Amino acid sequence: PQLRRAIEECKRVILALPEHSERQKDAVVRLIHLRLKLQELKDPGEDEPNIRVVLEHRFYKEKSKSVKQMCDKCSTIIWGLIQTWYTCTGCYYRCHSKCLPLVSRPCVRAQVSHQAEYQLSICPESGLDSQDYRCAECRAPISLRGVPSEARQCDYTGLYYCSSCHWNDLAVVPARAIHNWDFEPRKVSRCSMRYLALMVSRPVLKLREINPLLFNYVEELVEIR
């Protein structure tokens, strides 16, 4: 309770001080330290198990305290000095210890192992209504107006995601490369980004069967035909 009161008092001081003044900057730094201290009390982490298995993820507790990462679940910073965090050894999904029970994305490496194939339709959209106006991954409410959360389309799956599951990462989309010889990176969800990264070295595309005409129009392919 005392720490929470100190945080609220610090907020009031920040609002009362002249904007961009040195005193206000000092107060902001103090507020950050107070909030981190509060988080430390919530997340002691010493008794956390070293290995956790969730949705085929094999999470290992990280030892590094100096590396600053972003949590794949809540999209906030992982402060390694005071917070316990885990990394999946398969797909490198990272999250706070407190976010582990909330993880909704299955391990992408497990998905690749079970069914290693690409989506070969270009951005196969079916509309937000088909998703019940919810994120395709975590099922949070979304809309194109950004209320309560912005709907972001993944160019690989054609599905819509919330801003926590879609960080506007860019990736080359296989369907566009195969059908249009288009290698311009497009915005994809976090899940698609990891999936494409894990699939890139797998020889699963039979280009002659999928688009044989490409060999007549692309000079590089004509040479190797």
JSON list of C-alpha atoms in Angstrom, two decimals:
[
{"chain": "A", "resi": 1, "resn": "PRO", "atom": "CA", "xyz": [0.00, 0.00, 0.00]},
{"chain": "A", "resi": 2, "resn": "GLN", "atom": "CA", "xyz": [2.79, 2.47, 0.85]},
{"chain": "A", "resi": 3, "resn": "LEU", "atom": "CA", "xyz": [4.52, 1.81, -2.48]},
{"chain": "A", "resi": 4, "resn": "ARG", "atom": "CA", "xyz": [1.29, 2.35, -4.39]},
{"chain": "A", "resi": 5, "resn": "ARG", "atom": "CA", "xyz": [0.68, 5.62, -2.54]},
{"chain": "A", "resi": 6, "resn": "ALA", "atom": "CA", "xyz": [4.21, 6.74, -3.40]},
{"chain": "A", "resi": 7, "resn": "ILE", "atom": "CA", "xyz": [3.54, 5.97, -7.08]},
{"chain": "A", "resi": 8, "resn": "GLU", "atom": "CA", "xyz": [0.31, 7.97, -7.08]},
{"chain": "A", "resi": 9, "resn": "GLU", "atom": "CA", "xyz": [2.00, 10.89, -5.33]},
{"chain": "A", "resi": 10, "resn": "CYS", "atom": "CA", "xyz": [4.83, 10.80, -7.87]},
{"chain": "A", "resi": 11, "resn": "LYS", "atom": "CA", "xyz": [2.28, 10.95, -10.70]},
{"chain": "A", "resi": 12, "resn": "ARG", "atom": "CA", "xyz": [0.67, 14.03, -9.17]},
{"chain": "A", "resi": 13, "resn": "VAL", "atom": "CA", "xyz": [4.06, 15.71, -8.81]},
{"chain": "A", "resi": 14, "resn": "ILE", "atom": "CA", "xyz": [4.91, 15.02, -12.46]},
{"chain": "A", "resi": 15, "resn": "LEU", "atom": "CA", "xyz": [1.65, 16.60, -13.65]},
{"chain": "A", "resi": 16, "resn": "ALA", "atom": "CA", "xyz": [2.16, 19.65, -11.42]},
{"chain": "A", "resi": 17, "resn": "LEU", "atom": "CA", "xyz": [5.75, 20.38, -12.51]},
{"chain": "A", "resi": 18, "resn": "PRO", "atom": "CA", "xyz": [6.62, 22.47, -15.61]},
{"chain": "A", "resi": 19, "resn": "GLU", "atom": "CA", "xyz": [6.68, 20.29, -18.72]},
{"chain": "A", "resi": 20, "resn": "HIS", "atom": "CA", "xyz": [10.15, 19.14, -19.87]},
{"chain": "A", "resi": 21, "resn": "SER", "atom": "CA", "xyz": [11.79, 20.66, -16.79]},
{"chain": "A", "resi": 22, "resn": "GLU", "atom": "CA", "xyz": [14.70, 18.89, -15.07]},
{"chain": "A", "resi": 23, "resn": "ARG", "atom": "CA", "xyz": [12.61, 18.38, -11.93]},
{"chain": "A", "resi": 24, "resn": "GLN", "atom": "CA", "xyz": [9.88, 16.70, -13.99]},
{"chain": "A", "resi": 25, "resn": "LYS", "atom": "CA", "xyz": [12.46, 14.43, -15.66]},
{"chain": "A", "resi": 26, "resn": "ASP", "atom": "CA", "xyz": [13.83, 13.44, -12.24]},
{"chain": "A", "resi": 27, "resn": "ALA", "atom": "CA", "xyz": [10.30, 12.69, -11.04]},
{"chain": "A", "resi": 28, "resn": "VAL", "atom": "CA", "xyz": [9.67, 10.48, -14.08]},
{"chain": "A", "resi": 29, "resn": "VAL", "atom": "CA", "xyz": [12.85, 8.50, -13.34]},
{"chain": "A", "resi": 30, "resn": "ARG", "atom": "CA", "xyz": [11.70, 8.08, -9.74]},
{"chain": "A", "resi": 31, "resn": "LEU", "atom": "CA", "xyz": [8.29, 6.88, -10.94]},
{"chain": "A", "resi": 32, "resn": "ILE", "atom": "CA", "xyz": [9.95, 4.25, -13.15]},
{"chain": "A", "resi": 33, "resn": "HIS", "atom": "CA", "xyz": [12.01, 2.97, -10.21]},
{"chain": "A", "resi": 34, "resn": "LEU", "atom": "CA", "xyz": [8.94, 2.80, -7.98]},
{"chain": "A", "resi": 35, "resn": "ARG", "atom": "CA", "xyz": [6.98, 0.86, -10.58]},
{"chain": "A", "resi": 36, "resn": "LEU", "atom": "CA", "xyz": [9.84, -1.58, -11.11]},
{"chain": "A", "resi": 37, "resn": "LYS", "atom": "CA", "xyz": [10.06, -2.08, -7.35]},
{"chain": "A", "resi": 38, "resn": "LEU", "atom": "CA", "xyz": [6.34, -2.83, -7.26]},
{"chain": "A", "resi": 39, "resn": "GLN", "atom": "CA", "xyz": [6.76, -5.33, -10.10]},
{"chain": "A", "resi": 40, "resn": "GLU", "atom": "CA", "xyz": [9.62, -6.97, -8.23]},
{"chain": "A", "resi": 41, "resn": "LEU", "atom": "CA", "xyz": [7.36, -7.53, -5.23]},
{"chain": "A", "resi": 42, "resn": "LYS", "atom": "CA", "xyz": [4.70, -9.06, -7.49]},
{"chain": "A", "resi": 43, "resn": "ASP", "atom": "CA", "xyz": [7.18, -11.27, -9.37]},
{"chain": "A", "resi": 44, "resn": "PRO", "atom": "CA", "xyz": [9.84, -12.66, -7.01]},
{"chain": "A", "resi": 45, "resn": "GLY", "atom": "CA", "xyz": [10.60, -15.56, -9.37]},
{"chain": "A", "resi": 46, "resn": "GLU", "atom": "CA", "xyz": [13.10, -17.42, -7.19]},
{"chain": "A", "resi": 47, "resn": "ASP", "atom": "CA", "xyz": [10.80, -20.41, -6.71]},
{"chain": "A", "resi": 48, "resn": "GLU", "atom": "CA", "xyz": [9.81, -20.61, -10.38]},
{"chain": "A", "resi": 49, "resn": "PRO", "atom": "CA", "xyz": [10.63, -23.96, -12.06]},
{"chain": "A", "resi": 50, "resn": "ASN", "atom": "CA", "xyz": [13.42, -23.92, -14.66]},
{"chain": "A", "resi": 51, "resn": "ILE", "atom": "CA", "xyz": [11.30, -25.71, -17.29]},
{"chain": "A", "resi": 52, "resn": "ARG", "atom": "CA", "xyz": [7.64, -25.12, -18.16]},
{"chain": "A", "resi": 53, "resn": "VAL", "atom": "CA", "xyz": [5.68, -26.84, -20.95]},
{"chain": "A", "resi": 54, "resn": "VAL", "atom": "CA", "xyz": [2.73, -24.86, -22.37]},
{"chain": "A", "resi": 55, "resn": "LEU", "atom": "CA", "xyz": [0.94, -25.55, -25.69]},
{"chain": "A", "resi": 56, "resn": "GLU", "atom": "CA", "xyz": [3.93, -27.60, -26.92]},
{"chain": "A", "resi": 57, "resn": "HIS", "atom": "CA", "xyz": [6.31, -24.76, -26.02]},
{"chain": "A", "resi": 58, "resn": "ARG", "atom": "CA", "xyz": [9.26, -25.94, -23.95]},
{"chain": "A", "resi": 59, "resn": "PHE", "atom": "CA", "xyz": [10.01, -22.88, -21.87]},
{"chain": "A", "resi": 60, "resn": "TYR", "atom": "CA", "xyz": [13.33, -22.48, -20.05]},
{"chain": "A", "resi": 61, "resn": "LYS", "atom": "CA", "xyz": [13.83, -19.87, -17.36]},
{"chain": "A", "resi": 62, "resn": "GLU", "atom": "CA", "xyz": [16.36, -17.31, -18.55]},
{"chain": "A", "resi": 63, "resn": "LYS", "atom": "CA", "xyz": [19.44, -16.49, -16.51]},
{"chain": "A", "resi": 64, "resn": "SER", "atom": "CA", "xyz": [20.44, -13.30, -18.33]},
{"chain": "A", "resi": 65, "resn": "LYS", "atom": "CA", "xyz": [19.74, -10.16, -16.33]},
{"chain": "A", "resi": 66, "resn": "SER", "atom": "CA", "xyz": [21.22, -7.54, -18.65]},
{"chain": "A", "resi": 67, "resn": "VAL", "atom": "CA", "xyz": [19.41, -8.23, -21.93]},
{"chain": "A", "resi": 68, "resn": "LYS", "atom": "CA", "xyz": [16.23, -6.20, -22.48]},
{"chain": "A", "resi": 69, "resn": "GLN", "atom": "CA", "xyz": [13.56, -8.13, -24.41]},
{"chain": "A", "resi": 70, "resn": "MET", "atom": "CA", "xyz": [9.93, -7.62, -25.37]},
{"chain": "A", "resi": 71, "resn": "CYS", "atom": "CA", "xyz": [7.30, -10.00, -24.04]},
{"chain": "A", "resi": 72, "resn": "ASP", "atom": "CA", "xyz": [5.53, -11.81, -26.89]},
{"chain": "A", "resi": 73, "resn": "LYS", "atom": "CA", "xyz": [2.34, -12.01, -24.86]},
{"chain": "A", "resi": 74, "resn": "CYS", "atom": "CA", "xyz": [1.79, -8.55, -23.35]},
{"chain": "A", "resi": 75, "resn": "SER", "atom": "CA", "xyz": [4.10, -6.57, -25.70]},
{"chain": "A", "resi": 76, "resn": "THR", "atom": "CA", "xyz": [5.85, -4.80, -22.82]},
{"chain": "A", "resi": 77, "resn": "ILE", "atom": "CA", "xyz": [9.51, -4.76, -21.85]},
{"chain": "A", "resi": 78, "resn": "ILE", "atom": "CA", "xyz": [10.99, -7.65, -19.87]},
{"chain": "A", "resi": 79, "resn": "TRP", "atom": "CA", "xyz": [13.26, -6.11, -17.24]},
{"chain": "A", "resi": 80, "resn": "GLY", "atom": "CA", "xyz": [15.68, -8.97, -16.70]},
{"chain": "A", "resi": 81, "resn": "LEU", "atom": "CA", "xyz": [17.21, -7.43, -13.59]},
{"chain": "A", "resi": 82, "resn": "ILE", "atom": "CA", "xyz": [14.03, -7.78, -11.57]},
{"chain": "A", "resi": 83, "resn": "GLN", "atom": "CA", "xyz": [11.61, -9.93, -13.59]},
{"chain": "A", "resi": 84, "resn": "THR", "atom": "CA", "xyz": [11.53, -13.67, -14.21]},
{"chain": "A", "resi": 85, "resn": "TRP", "atom": "CA", "xyz": [11.13, -14.59, -17.87]},
{"chain": "A", "resi": 86, "resn": "TYR", "atom": "CA", "xyz": [11.11, -17.63, -20.11]},
{"chain": "A", "resi": 87, "resn": "THR", "atom": "CA", "xyz": [12.11, -18.49, -23.68]},
{"chain": "A", "resi": 88, "resn": "CYS", "atom": "CA", "xyz": [10.77, -21.39, -25.76]},
{"chain": "A", "resi": 89, "resn": "THR", "atom": "CA", "xyz": [13.72, -23.40, -27.08]},
{"chain": "A", "resi": 90, "resn": "GLY", "atom": "CA", "xyz": [11.75, -24.33, -30.19]},
{"chain": "A", "resi": 91, "resn": "CYS", "atom": "CA", "xyz": [10.30, -21.09, -31.57]},
{"chain": "A", "resi": 92, "resn": "TYR", "atom": "CA", "xyz": [12.02, -18.54, -29.28]},
{"chain": "A", "resi": 93, "resn": "TYR", "atom": "CA", "xyz": [8.74, -17.19, -27.91]},
{"chain": "A", "resi": 94, "resn": "ARG", "atom": "CA", "xyz": [9.64, -14.97, -24.92]},
{"chain": "A", "resi": 95, "resn": "CYS", "atom": "CA", "xyz": [7.41, -13.89, -22.08]},
{"chain": "A", "resi": 96, "resn": "HIS", "atom": "CA", "xyz": [7.23, -12.85, -18.45]},
{"chain": "A", "resi": 97, "resn": "SER", "atom": "CA", "xyz": [6.67, -15.57, -15.90]},
{"chain": "A", "resi": 98, "resn": "LYS", "atom": "CA", "xyz": [3.36, -13.92, -15.03]},
{"chain": "A", "resi": 99, "resn": "CYS", "atom": "CA", "xyz": [2.28, -14.12, -18.70]},
{"chain": "A", "resi": 100, "resn": "LEU", "atom": "CA", "xyz": [2.88, -17.88, -19.07]},
{"chain": "A", "resi": 101, "resn": "PRO", "atom": "CA", "xyz": [-0.66, -18.88, -18.00]},
{"chain": "A", "resi": 102, "resn": "LEU", "atom": "CA", "xyz": [-2.04, -16.47, -20.63]},
{"chain": "A", "resi": 103, "resn": "VAL", "atom": "CA", "xyz": [-0.07, -17.81, -23.62]},
{"chain": "A", "resi": 104, "resn": "SER", "atom": "CA", "xyz": [-2.50, -18.63, -26.45]},
{"chain": "A", "resi": 105, "resn": "ARG", "atom": "CA", "xyz": [-0.12, -19.27, -29.37]},
{"chain": "A", "resi": 106, "resn": "PRO", "atom": "CA", "xyz": [1.00, -22.92, -29.78]},
{"chain": "A", "resi": 107, "resn": "CYS", "atom": "CA", "xyz": [4.69, -23.52, -30.42]},
{"chain": "A", "resi": 108, "resn": "VAL", "atom": "CA", "xyz": [5.38, -22.66, -34.07]},
{"chain": "A", "resi": 109, "resn": "ARG", "atom": "CA", "xyz": [8.24, -25.16, -34.33]},
{"chain": "A", "resi": 110, "resn": "ALA", "atom": "CA", "xyz": [5.83, -27.91, -33.29]},
{"chain": "A", "resi": 111, "resn": "GLN", "atom": "CA", "xyz": [3.46, -26.69, -36.00]},
{"chain": "A", "resi": 112, "resn": "VAL", "atom": "CA", "xyz": [6.27, -26.87, -38.57]},
{"chain": "A", "resi": 113, "resn": "SER", "atom": "CA", "xyz": [7.12, -30.40, -37.42]},
{"chain": "A", "resi": 114, "resn": "HIS", "atom": "CA", "xyz": [3.50, -31.57, -37.72]},
{"chain": "A", "resi": 115, "resn": "GLN", "atom": "CA", "xyz": [2.63, -29.89, -41.02]},
{"chain": "A", "resi": 116, "resn": "ALA", "atom": "CA", "xyz": [5.45, -28.22, -42.95]},
{"chain": "A", "resi": 117, "resn": "GLU", "atom": "CA", "xyz": [3.64, -26.47, -45.79]},
{"chain": "A", "resi": 118, "resn": "TYR", "atom": "CA", "xyz": [3.00, -22.92, -46.97]},
{"chain": "A", "resi": 119, "resn": "GLN", "atom": "CA", "xyz": [-0.22, -21.02, -47.47]},
{"chain": "A", "resi": 120, "resn": "LEU", "atom": "CA", "xyz": [-0.13, -20.55, -51.27]},
{"chain": "A", "resi": 121, "resn": "SER", "atom": "CA", "xyz": [-3.13, -18.26, -51.74]},
{"chain": "A", "resi": 122, "resn": "ILE", "atom": "CA", "xyz": [-2.29, -14.56, -51.78]},
{"chain": "A", "resi": 123, "resn": "CYS", "atom": "CA", "xyz": [-3.62, -12.91, -48.61]},
{"chain": "A", "resi": 124, "resn": "PRO", "atom": "CA", "xyz": [-6.73, -15.14, -48.36]},
{"chain": "A", "resi": 125, "resn": "GLU", "atom": "CA", "xyz": [-8.96, -12.70, -46.49]},
{"chain": "A", "resi": 126, "resn": "SER", "atom": "CA", "xyz": [-12.43, -13.73, -45.34]},
{"chain": "A", "resi": 127, "resn": "GLY", "atom": "CA", "xyz": [-13.31, -10.58, -43.37]},
{"chain": "A", "resi": 128, "resn": "LEU", "atom": "CA", "xyz": [-13.43, -9.49, -39.75]},
{"chain": "A", "resi": 129, "resn": "ASP", "atom": "CA", "xyz": [-17.00, -10.74, -39.38]},
{"chain": "A", "resi": 130, "resn": "SER", "atom": "CA", "xyz": [-15.82, -14.32, -39.98]},
{"chain": "A", "resi": 131, "resn": "GLN", "atom": "CA", "xyz": [-13.55, -13.87, -36.94]},
{"chain": "A", "resi": 132, "resn": "ASP", "atom": "CA", "xyz": [-16.40, -12.46, -34.85]},
{"chain": "A", "resi": 133, "resn": "TYR", "atom": "CA", "xyz": [-14.40, -9.20, -34.71]},
{"chain": "A", "resi": 134, "resn": "ARG", "atom": "CA", "xyz": [-11.77, -10.88, -32.56]},
{"chain": "A", "resi": 135, "resn": "CYS", "atom": "CA", "xyz": [-8.03, -11.42, -32.88]},
{"chain": "A", "resi": 136, "resn": "ALA", "atom": "CA", "xyz": [-7.26, -14.65, -34.75]},
{"chain": "A", "resi": 137, "resn": "GLU", "atom": "CA", "xyz": [-4.76, -15.63, -32.04]},
{"chain": "A", "resi": 138, "resn": "CYS", "atom": "CA", "xyz": [-5.73, -14.37, -28.59]},
{"chain": "A", "resi": 139, "resn": "ARG", "atom": "CA", "xyz": [-9.43, -13.65, -29.36]},
{"chain": "A", "resi": 140, "resn": "ALA", "atom": "CA", "xyz": [-9.25, -10.09, -28.01]},
{"chain": "A", "resi": 141, "resn": "PRO", "atom": "CA", "xyz": [-11.93, -7.73, -29.46]},
{"chain": "A", "resi": 142, "resn": "ILE", "atom": "CA", "xyz": [-10.63, -5.76, -32.48]},
{"chain": "A", "resi": 143, "resn": "SER", "atom": "CA", "xyz": [-11.96, -3.39, -35.15]},
{"chain": "A", "resi": 144, "resn": "LEU", "atom": "CA", "xyz": [-10.68, -1.39, -38.12]},
{"chain": "A", "resi": 145, "resn": "ARG", "atom": "CA", "xyz": [-11.51, 1.79, -36.17]},
{"chain": "A", "resi": 146, "resn": "GLY", "atom": "CA", "xyz": [-9.03, 0.80, -33.48]},
{"chain": "A", "resi": 147, "resn": "VAL", "atom": "CA", "xyz": [-11.66, 0.49, -30.73]},
{"chain": "A", "resi": 148, "resn": "PRO", "atom": "CA", "xyz": [-11.12, -1.31, -28.42]},
{"chain": "A", "resi": 149, "resn": "SER", "atom": "CA", "xyz": [-7.98, -2.47, -30.29]},
{"chain": "A", "resi": 150, "resn": "GLU", "atom": "CA", "xyz": [-6.66, -1.94, -33.82]},
{"chain": "A", "resi": 151, "resn": "ALA", "atom": "CA", "xyz": [-7.23, -4.79, -36.28]},
{"chain": "A", "resi": 152, "resn": "ARG", "atom": "CA", "xyz": [-4.02, -5.55, -38.19]},
{"chain": "A", "resi": 153, "resn": "GLN", "atom": "CA", "xyz": [-4.11, -7.86, -41.17]},
{"chain": "A", "resi": 154, "resn": "CYS", "atom": "CA", "xyz": [-1.43, -10.48, -41.74]},
{"chain": "A", "resi": 155, "resn": "ASP", "atom": "CA", "xyz": [-0.54, -10.62, -45.43]},
{"chain": "A", "resi": 156, "resn": "TYR", "atom": "CA", "xyz": [0.45, -14.29, -45.12]},
{"chain": "A", "resi": 157, "resn": "THR", "atom": "CA", "xyz": [-2.69, -15.74, -43.50]},
{"chain": "A", "resi": 158, "resn": "GLY", "atom": "CA", "xyz": [-5.16, -13.01, -44.48]},
{"chain": "A", "resi": 159, "resn": "LEU", "atom": "CA", "xyz": [-6.41, -13.01, -40.89]},
{"chain": "A", "resi": 160, "resn": "TYR", "atom": "CA", "xyz": [-6.71, -10.05, -38.53]},
{"chain": "A", "resi": 161, "resn": "TYR", "atom": "CA", "xyz": [-4.84, -9.72, -35.24]},
{"chain": "A", "resi": 162, "resn": "CYS", "atom": "CA", "xyz": [-4.62, -7.30, -32.33]},
{"chain": "A", "resi": 163, "resn": "SER", "atom": "CA", "xyz": [-1.55, -5.11, -31.82]},
{"chain": "A", "resi": 164, "resn": "SER", "atom": "CA", "xyz": [-0.18, -7.52, -29.21]},
{"chain": "A", "resi": 165, "resn": "CYS", "atom": "CA", "xyz": [-0.16, -10.43, -31.68]},
{"chain": "A", "resi": 166, "resn": "HIS", "atom": "CA", "xyz": [0.82, -8.36, -34.75]},
{"chain": "A", "resi": 167, "resn": "TRP", "atom": "CA", "xyz": [3.77, -5.97, -34.37]},
{"chain": "A", "resi": 168, "resn": "ASN", "atom": "CA", "xyz": [3.88, -4.93, -38.05]},
{"chain": "A", "resi": 169, "resn": "ASP", "atom": "CA", "xyz": [6.89, -7.18, -38.69]},
{"chain": "A", "resi": 170, "resn": "LEU", "atom": "CA", "xyz": [7.86, -7.43, -42.36]},
{"chain": "A", "resi": 171, "resn": "ALA", "atom": "CA", "xyz": [8.47, -10.68, -44.26]},
{"chain": "A", "resi": 172, "resn": "VAL", "atom": "CA", "xyz": [8.54, -11.95, -47.83]},
{"chain": "A", "resi": 173, "resn": "VAL", "atom": "CA", "xyz": [5.27, -13.80, -48.47]},
{"chain": "A", "resi": 174, "resn": "PRO", "atom": "CA", "xyz": [5.81, -17.10, -50.36]},
{"chain": "A", "resi": 175, "resn": "ALA", "atom": "CA", "xyz": [2.49, -16.96, -52.26]},
{"chain": "A", "resi": 176, "resn": "ARG", "atom": "CA", "xyz": [3.37, -13.56, -53.73]},
{"chain": "A", "resi": 177, "resn": "ALA", "atom": "CA", "xyz": [6.84, -14.75, -54.70]},
{"chain": "A", "resi": 178, "resn": "ILE", "atom": "CA", "xyz": [5.55, -17.92, -56.38]},
{"chain": "A", "resi": 179, "resn": "HIS", "atom": "CA", "xyz": [2.60, -16.43, -58.27]},
{"chain": "A", "resi": 180, "resn": "ASN", "atom": "CA", "xyz": [3.88, -12.89, -58.97]},
{"chain": "A", "resi": 181, "resn": "TRP", "atom": "CA", "xyz": [7.65, -13.15, -58.44]},
{"chain": "A", "resi": 182, "resn": "ASP", "atom": "CA", "xyz": [7.10, -10.41, -55.85]},
{"chain": "A", "resi": 183, "resn": "PHE", "atom": "CA", "xyz": [9.65, -10.33, -53.03]},
{"chain": "A", "resi": 184, "resn": "GLU", "atom": "CA", "xyz": [8.59, -7.08, -51.39]},
{"chain": "A", "resi": 185, "resn": "PRO", "atom": "CA", "xyz": [8.27, -7.63, -47.61]},
{"chain": "A", "resi": 186, "resn": "ARG", "atom": "CA", "xyz": [4.72, -7.35, -46.28]},
{"chain": "A", "resi": 187, "resn": "LYS", "atom": "CA", "xyz": [3.30, -6.92, -42.77]},
{"chain": "A", "resi": 188, "resn": "VAL", "atom": "CA", "xyz": [2.71, -10.23, -41.01]},
{"chain": "A", "resi": 189, "resn": "SER", "atom": "CA", "xyz": [1.67, -11.36, -37.54]},
{"chain": "A", "resi": 190, "resn": "ARG", "atom": "CA", "xyz": [4.20, -12.52, -34.94]},
{"chain": "A", "resi": 191, "resn": "CYS", "atom": "CA", "xyz": [3.11, -16.12, -35.41]},
{"chain": "A", "resi": 192, "resn": "SER", "atom": "CA", "xyz": [3.51, -15.94, -39.20]},
{"chain": "A", "resi": 193, "resn": "MET", "atom": "CA", "xyz": [6.87, -14.22, -38.84]},
{"chain": "A", "resi": 194, "resn": "ARG", "atom": "CA", "xyz": [8.20, -17.09, -36.72]},
{"chain": "A", "resi": 195, "resn": "TYR", "atom": "CA", "xyz": [6.63, -19.72, -38.97]},
{"chain": "A", "resi": 196, "resn": "LEU", "atom": "CA", "xyz": [8.17, -18.27, -42.13]},
{"chain": "A", "resi": 197, "resn": "ALA", "atom": "CA", "xyz": [11.56, -17.95, -40.44]},
{"chain": "A", "resi": 198, "resn": "LEU", "atom": "CA", "xyz": [11.50, -21.62, -39.43]},
{"chain": "A", "resi": 199, "resn": "MET", "atom": "CA", "xyz": [10.27, -22.76, -42.86]},
{"chain": "A", "resi": 200, "resn": "VAL", "atom": "CA", "xyz": [12.76, -20.81, -44.97]},
{"chain": "A", "resi": 201, "resn": "SER", "atom": "CA", "xyz": [15.36, -23.60, -45.12]},
{"chain": "A", "resi": 202, "resn": "ARG", "atom": "CA", "xyz": [12.87, -26.40, -45.85]},
{"chain": "A", "resi": 203, "resn": "PRO", "atom": "CA", "xyz": [12.68, -27.54, -49.52]},
{"chain": "A", "resi": 204, "resn": "VAL", "atom": "CA", "xyz": [8.91, -28.00, -49.61]},
{"chain": "A", "resi": 205, "resn": "LEU", "atom": "CA", "xyz": [7.97, -25.91, -52.68]},
{"chain": "A", "resi": 206, "resn": "LYS", "atom": "CA", "xyz": [7.75, -27.66, -56.06]},
{"chain": "A", "resi": 207, "resn": "LEU", "atom": "CA", "xyz": [7.82, -24.60, -58.27]},
{"chain": "A", "resi": 208, "resn": "ARG", "atom": "CA", "xyz": [7.50, -26.51, -61.56]},
{"chain": "A", "resi": 209, "resn": "GLU", "atom": "CA", "xyz": [4.20, -27.98, -60.38]},
{"chain": "A", "resi": 210, "resn": "ILE", "atom": "CA", "xyz": [2.80, -24.87, -58.70]},
{"chain": "A", "resi": 211, "resn": "ASN", "atom": "CA", "xyz": [3.60, -22.29, -61.40]},
{"chain": "A", "resi": 212, "resn": "PRO", "atom": "CA", "xyz": [5.42, -23.76, -64.43]},
{"chain": "A", "resi": 213, "resn": "LEU", "atom": "CA", "xyz": [4.79, -20.61, -66.52]},
{"chain": "A", "resi": 214, "resn": "LEU", "atom": "CA", "xyz": [7.13, -18.71, -64.24]},
{"chain": "A", "resi": 215, "resn": "PHE", "atom": "CA", "xyz": [10.06, -20.43, -65.95]},
{"chain": "A", "resi": 216, "resn": "ASN", "atom": "CA", "xyz": [9.13, -18.71, -69.23]},
{"chain": "A", "resi": 217, "resn": "TYR", "atom": "CA", "xyz": [9.13, -15.19, -67.81]},
{"chain": "A", "resi": 218, "resn": "VAL", "atom": "CA", "xyz": [11.80, -15.04, -65.11]},
{"chain": "A", "resi": 219, "resn": "GLU", "atom": "CA", "xyz": [15.30, -14.87, -66.52]},
{"chain": "A", "resi": 220, "resn": "GLU", "atom": "CA", "xyz": [16.97, -16.45, -63.50]},
{"chain": "A", "resi": 221, "resn": "LEU", "atom": "CA", "xyz": [14.65, -19.45, -63.73]},
{"chain": "A", "resi": 222, "resn": "VAL", "atom": "CA", "xyz": [15.10, -19.81, -67.49]},
{"chain": "A", "resi": 223, "resn": "GLU", "atom": "CA", "xyz": [18.81, -20.30, -66.93]},
{"chain": "A", "resi": 224, "resn": "ILE", "atom": "CA", "xyz": [18.35, -23.16, -64.46]},
{"chain": "A", "resi": 225, "resn": "ARG", "atom": "CA", "xyz": [15.47, -24.90, -66.22]}
]
